[in-house]
Short mmCIF file of C-alpha atoms and ligand atoms in Angstrom, two decimals:
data_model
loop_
_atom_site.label_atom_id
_atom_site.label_comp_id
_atom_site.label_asym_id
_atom_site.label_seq_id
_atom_site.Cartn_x
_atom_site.Cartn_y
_atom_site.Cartn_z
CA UNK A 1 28.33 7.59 -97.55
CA UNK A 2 29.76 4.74 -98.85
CA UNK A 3 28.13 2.35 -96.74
CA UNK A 4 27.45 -0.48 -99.73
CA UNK A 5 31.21 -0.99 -100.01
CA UNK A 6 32.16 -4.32 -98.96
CA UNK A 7 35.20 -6.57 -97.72
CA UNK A 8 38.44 -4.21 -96.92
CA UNK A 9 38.17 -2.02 -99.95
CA UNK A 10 40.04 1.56 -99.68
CA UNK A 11 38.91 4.36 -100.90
CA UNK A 12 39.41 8.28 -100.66
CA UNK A 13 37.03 11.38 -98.94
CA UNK A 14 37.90 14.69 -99.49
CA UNK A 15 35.88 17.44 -97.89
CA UNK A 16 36.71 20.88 -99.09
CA UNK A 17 36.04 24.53 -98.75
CA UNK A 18 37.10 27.85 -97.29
CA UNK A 19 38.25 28.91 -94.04
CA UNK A 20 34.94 28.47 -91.47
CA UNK A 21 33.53 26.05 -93.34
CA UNK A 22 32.82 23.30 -91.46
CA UNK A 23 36.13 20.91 -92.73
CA UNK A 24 37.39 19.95 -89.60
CA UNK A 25 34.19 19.49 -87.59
CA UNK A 26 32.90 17.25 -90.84
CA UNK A 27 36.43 15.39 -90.43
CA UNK A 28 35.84 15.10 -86.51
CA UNK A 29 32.29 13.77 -86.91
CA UNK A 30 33.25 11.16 -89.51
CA UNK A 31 36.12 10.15 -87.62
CA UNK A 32 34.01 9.85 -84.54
CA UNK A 33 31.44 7.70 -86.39
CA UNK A 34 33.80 5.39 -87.45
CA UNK A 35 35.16 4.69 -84.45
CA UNK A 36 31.68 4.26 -83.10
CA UNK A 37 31.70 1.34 -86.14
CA UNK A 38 34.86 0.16 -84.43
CA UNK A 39 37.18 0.73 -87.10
CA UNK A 40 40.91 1.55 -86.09
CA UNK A 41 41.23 5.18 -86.79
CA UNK A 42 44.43 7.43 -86.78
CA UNK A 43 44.77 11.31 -87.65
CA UNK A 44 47.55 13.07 -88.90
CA UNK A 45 47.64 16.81 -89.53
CA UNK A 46 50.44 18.74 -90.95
CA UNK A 47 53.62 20.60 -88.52
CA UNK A 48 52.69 23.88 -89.57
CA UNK A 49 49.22 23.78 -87.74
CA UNK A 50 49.96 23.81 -84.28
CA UNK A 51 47.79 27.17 -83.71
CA UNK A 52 45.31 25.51 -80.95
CA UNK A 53 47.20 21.94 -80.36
CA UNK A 54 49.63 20.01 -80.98
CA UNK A 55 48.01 16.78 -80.26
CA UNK A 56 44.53 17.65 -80.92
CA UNK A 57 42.88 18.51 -84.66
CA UNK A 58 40.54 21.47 -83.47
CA UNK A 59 37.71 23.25 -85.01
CA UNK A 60 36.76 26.64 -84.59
CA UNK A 61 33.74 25.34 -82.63
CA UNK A 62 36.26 23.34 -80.48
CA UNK A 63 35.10 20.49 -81.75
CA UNK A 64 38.72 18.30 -80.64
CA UNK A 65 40.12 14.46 -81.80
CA UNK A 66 43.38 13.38 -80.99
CA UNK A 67 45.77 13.26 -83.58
CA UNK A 68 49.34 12.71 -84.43
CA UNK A 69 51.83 15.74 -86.31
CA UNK A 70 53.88 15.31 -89.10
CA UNK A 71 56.05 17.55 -90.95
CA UNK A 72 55.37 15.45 -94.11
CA UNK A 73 52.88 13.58 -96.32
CA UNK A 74 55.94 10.86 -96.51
CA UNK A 75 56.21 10.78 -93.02
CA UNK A 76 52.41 9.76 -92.87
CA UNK A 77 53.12 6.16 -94.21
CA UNK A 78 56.17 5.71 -91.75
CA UNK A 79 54.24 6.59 -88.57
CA UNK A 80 51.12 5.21 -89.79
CA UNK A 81 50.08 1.42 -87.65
CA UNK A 82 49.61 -0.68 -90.57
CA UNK A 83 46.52 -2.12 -88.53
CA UNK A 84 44.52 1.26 -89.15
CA UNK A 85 41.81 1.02 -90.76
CA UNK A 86 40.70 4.53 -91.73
CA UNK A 87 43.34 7.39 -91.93
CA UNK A 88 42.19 11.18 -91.23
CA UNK A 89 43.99 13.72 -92.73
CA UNK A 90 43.30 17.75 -92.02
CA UNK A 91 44.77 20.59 -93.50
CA UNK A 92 45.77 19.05 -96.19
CA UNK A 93 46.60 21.50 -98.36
CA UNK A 94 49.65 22.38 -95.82
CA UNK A 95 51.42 19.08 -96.89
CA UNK A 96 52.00 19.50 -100.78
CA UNK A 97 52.10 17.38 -103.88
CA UNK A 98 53.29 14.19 -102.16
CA UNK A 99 49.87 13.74 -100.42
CA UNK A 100 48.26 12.25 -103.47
CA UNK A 101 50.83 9.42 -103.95
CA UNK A 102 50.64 9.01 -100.66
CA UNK A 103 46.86 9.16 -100.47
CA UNK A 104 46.23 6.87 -103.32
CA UNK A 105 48.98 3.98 -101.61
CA UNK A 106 46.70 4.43 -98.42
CA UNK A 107 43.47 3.45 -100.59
CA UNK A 108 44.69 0.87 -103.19
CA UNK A 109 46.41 -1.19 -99.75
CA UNK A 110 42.74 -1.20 -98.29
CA UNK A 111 42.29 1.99 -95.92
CA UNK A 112 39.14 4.56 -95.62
CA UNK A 113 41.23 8.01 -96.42
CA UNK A 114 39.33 11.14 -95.51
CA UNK A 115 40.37 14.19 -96.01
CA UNK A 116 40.42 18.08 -94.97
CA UNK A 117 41.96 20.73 -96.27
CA UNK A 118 41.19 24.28 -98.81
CA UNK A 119 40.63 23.91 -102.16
CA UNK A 120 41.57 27.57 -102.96
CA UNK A 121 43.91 29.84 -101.63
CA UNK A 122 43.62 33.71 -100.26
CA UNK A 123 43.83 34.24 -104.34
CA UNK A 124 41.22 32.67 -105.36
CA UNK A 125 43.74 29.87 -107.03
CA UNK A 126 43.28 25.84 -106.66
CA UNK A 127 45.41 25.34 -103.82
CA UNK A 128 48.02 22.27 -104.11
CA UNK A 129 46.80 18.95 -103.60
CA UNK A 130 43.63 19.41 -103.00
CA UNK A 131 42.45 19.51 -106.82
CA UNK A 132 44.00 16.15 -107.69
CA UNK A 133 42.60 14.82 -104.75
CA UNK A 134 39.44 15.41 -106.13
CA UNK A 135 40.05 13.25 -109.39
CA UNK A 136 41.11 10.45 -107.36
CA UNK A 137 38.46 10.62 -104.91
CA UNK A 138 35.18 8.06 -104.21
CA UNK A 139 33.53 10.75 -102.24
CA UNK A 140 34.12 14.61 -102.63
CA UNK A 141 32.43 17.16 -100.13
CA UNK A 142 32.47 20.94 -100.91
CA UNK A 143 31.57 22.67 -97.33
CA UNK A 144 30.51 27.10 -97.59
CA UNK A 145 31.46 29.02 -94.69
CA UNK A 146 29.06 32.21 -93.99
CA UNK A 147 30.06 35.51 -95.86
CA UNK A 148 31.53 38.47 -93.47
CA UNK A 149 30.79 40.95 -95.44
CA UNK A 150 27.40 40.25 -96.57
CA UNK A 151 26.21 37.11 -94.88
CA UNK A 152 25.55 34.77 -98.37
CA UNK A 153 27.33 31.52 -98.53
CA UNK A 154 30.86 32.06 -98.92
CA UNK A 155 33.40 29.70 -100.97
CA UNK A 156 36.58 31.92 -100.27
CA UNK A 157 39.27 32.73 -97.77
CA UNK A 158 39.59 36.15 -97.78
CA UNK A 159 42.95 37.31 -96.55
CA UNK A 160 42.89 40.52 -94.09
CA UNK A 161 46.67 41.02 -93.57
CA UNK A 162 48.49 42.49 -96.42
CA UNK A 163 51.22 39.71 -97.96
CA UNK A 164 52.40 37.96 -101.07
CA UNK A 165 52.99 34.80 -99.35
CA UNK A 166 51.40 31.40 -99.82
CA UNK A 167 51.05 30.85 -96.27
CA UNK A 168 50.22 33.00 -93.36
CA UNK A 169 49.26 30.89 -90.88
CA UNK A 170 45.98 31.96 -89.55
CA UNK A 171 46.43 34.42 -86.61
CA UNK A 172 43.29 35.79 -84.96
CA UNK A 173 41.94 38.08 -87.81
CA UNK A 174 43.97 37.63 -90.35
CA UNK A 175 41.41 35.87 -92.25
CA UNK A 176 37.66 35.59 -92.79
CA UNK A 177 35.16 33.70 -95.25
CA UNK A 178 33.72 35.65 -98.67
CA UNK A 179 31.06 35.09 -100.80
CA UNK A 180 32.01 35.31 -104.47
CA UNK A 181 30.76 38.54 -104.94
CA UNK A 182 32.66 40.12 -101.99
CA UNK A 183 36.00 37.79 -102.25
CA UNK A 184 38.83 40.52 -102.86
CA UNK A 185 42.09 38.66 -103.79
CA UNK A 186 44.60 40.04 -101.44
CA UNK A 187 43.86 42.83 -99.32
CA UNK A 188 40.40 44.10 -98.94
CA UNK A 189 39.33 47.75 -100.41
CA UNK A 190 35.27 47.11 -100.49
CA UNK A 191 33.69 49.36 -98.17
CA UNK A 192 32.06 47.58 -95.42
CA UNK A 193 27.74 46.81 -95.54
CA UNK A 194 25.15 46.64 -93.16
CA UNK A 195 25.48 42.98 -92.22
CA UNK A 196 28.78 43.95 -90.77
CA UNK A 197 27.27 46.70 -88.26
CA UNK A 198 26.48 46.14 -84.97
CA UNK A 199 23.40 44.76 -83.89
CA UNK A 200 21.30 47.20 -81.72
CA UNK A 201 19.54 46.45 -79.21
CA UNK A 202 15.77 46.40 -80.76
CA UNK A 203 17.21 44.25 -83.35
CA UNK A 204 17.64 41.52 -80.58
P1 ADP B 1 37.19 24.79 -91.17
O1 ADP B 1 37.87 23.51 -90.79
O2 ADP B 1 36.52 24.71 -92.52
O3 ADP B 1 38.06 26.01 -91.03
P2 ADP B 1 35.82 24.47 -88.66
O4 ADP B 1 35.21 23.10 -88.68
O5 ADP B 1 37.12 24.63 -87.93
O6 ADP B 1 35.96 25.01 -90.17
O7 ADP B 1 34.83 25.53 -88.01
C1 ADP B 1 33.48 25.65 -88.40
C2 ADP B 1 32.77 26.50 -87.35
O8 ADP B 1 33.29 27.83 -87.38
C3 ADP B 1 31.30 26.70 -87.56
O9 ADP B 1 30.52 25.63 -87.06
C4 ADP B 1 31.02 27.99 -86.78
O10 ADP B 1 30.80 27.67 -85.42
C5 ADP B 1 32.33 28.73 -86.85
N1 ADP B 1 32.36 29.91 -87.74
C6 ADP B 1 33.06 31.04 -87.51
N2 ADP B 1 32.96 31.92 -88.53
C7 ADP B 1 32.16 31.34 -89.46
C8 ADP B 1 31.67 31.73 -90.77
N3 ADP B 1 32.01 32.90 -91.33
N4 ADP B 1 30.87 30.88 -91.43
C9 ADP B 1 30.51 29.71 -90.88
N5 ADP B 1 30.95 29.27 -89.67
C10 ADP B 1 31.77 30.07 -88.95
ZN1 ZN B 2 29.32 38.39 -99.58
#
């Protein structure tokens, strides 16, 4: 992608999806390449994601890249060494409306901005800033995760744990991916289907 742009030109990536989805190992394997191109590359993620690392973006493959925390999208363009080339940015979506000025000041003074993060929350809702991202992006990626409940490609975070907040930072099962047709906003009453079972033995 983008591989015809020449000169320092900035632009903006946003790769986007549910929960599972492959975001973070996309954002890893990006970053990796373009420090393989031997760009300078830097990675911020937001304070509130310090489930697996605080040093480390990590997928839930373990796929790992070092990276650097802020409690901002501000605080991005203080910490940031104005010698980087191309900025990587995951969970996104944990660091609010000032992303996109921040974002868009990244790619108009020259740097490759790629980003991670959900594009919909456990409702079902566009989930803050990911959708204005999206307008101001070069390159937009939408990533499915695997349905849990039936096993079709899944564009939703289905929430598990019963609560009316915005944010519940993903502890072990409080989440899982949906399809469309099984998504449930907030907690799930579907009964369960066969894909769910247990595999027996015979069925290898
Ligand atoms: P995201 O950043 O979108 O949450 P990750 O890149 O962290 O996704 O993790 C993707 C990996 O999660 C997959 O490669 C797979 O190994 C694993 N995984 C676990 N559950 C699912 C699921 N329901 N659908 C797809 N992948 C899943
Ligand atoms: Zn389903």
């Amino acid at each position: 992608m983008m591989e015809v742009m020449h000169g320092s030109m900035g632009w903006i990536e946003v790769v986007c999806g549910p929960m599972f989805s492959g975001k973070s190992e996309e954002l890893i394997r990006r970053l990796r390449r373009a420090k393989i191109a031997r760009k300078r590359v830097e990675v911020f993620k937001p304070q509130l994601d310090d489930r697996y690392s605080k040093d480390e973006i990590v997928s839930h493959s373990d796929a790992r890249l070092k990276s650097e925390v802020v409690g901002s999208a501000a605080e991005i363009l203080q910490r940031l060494d104005w010698r980087t080339q191309v900025v990587g940015i995951d969970e996104a979506n944990f660091l609010g409306e000032g992303l996109v000025a921040v974002a868009s000041q990244l790619a108009d003074s020259g740097k490759q901005v790629l980003i991670a993060g959900l594009d919909t929350d456990y409702m079902g809702r566009p989930f803050a800033p990911i959708p204005e991202l999206l307008c101001l992006a070069e390159s937009i990626t939408k990533t499915l995760a695997i349905c849990m409940r039936c096993g079709n490609p899944a564009k939703h975070t289905q929430r598990l744990v019963d609560s009316g907040d915005l944010i519940v930072v993903g502890a072990m099962g409080a989440y899982e991916a949906r399809c469309r047709r099984c998504f449930e906003p907030g907690v799930p009453k579907q009964e369960l289907l066969p894909f769910t079972r247990p595999r027996t033995a015979e069925q290898g």
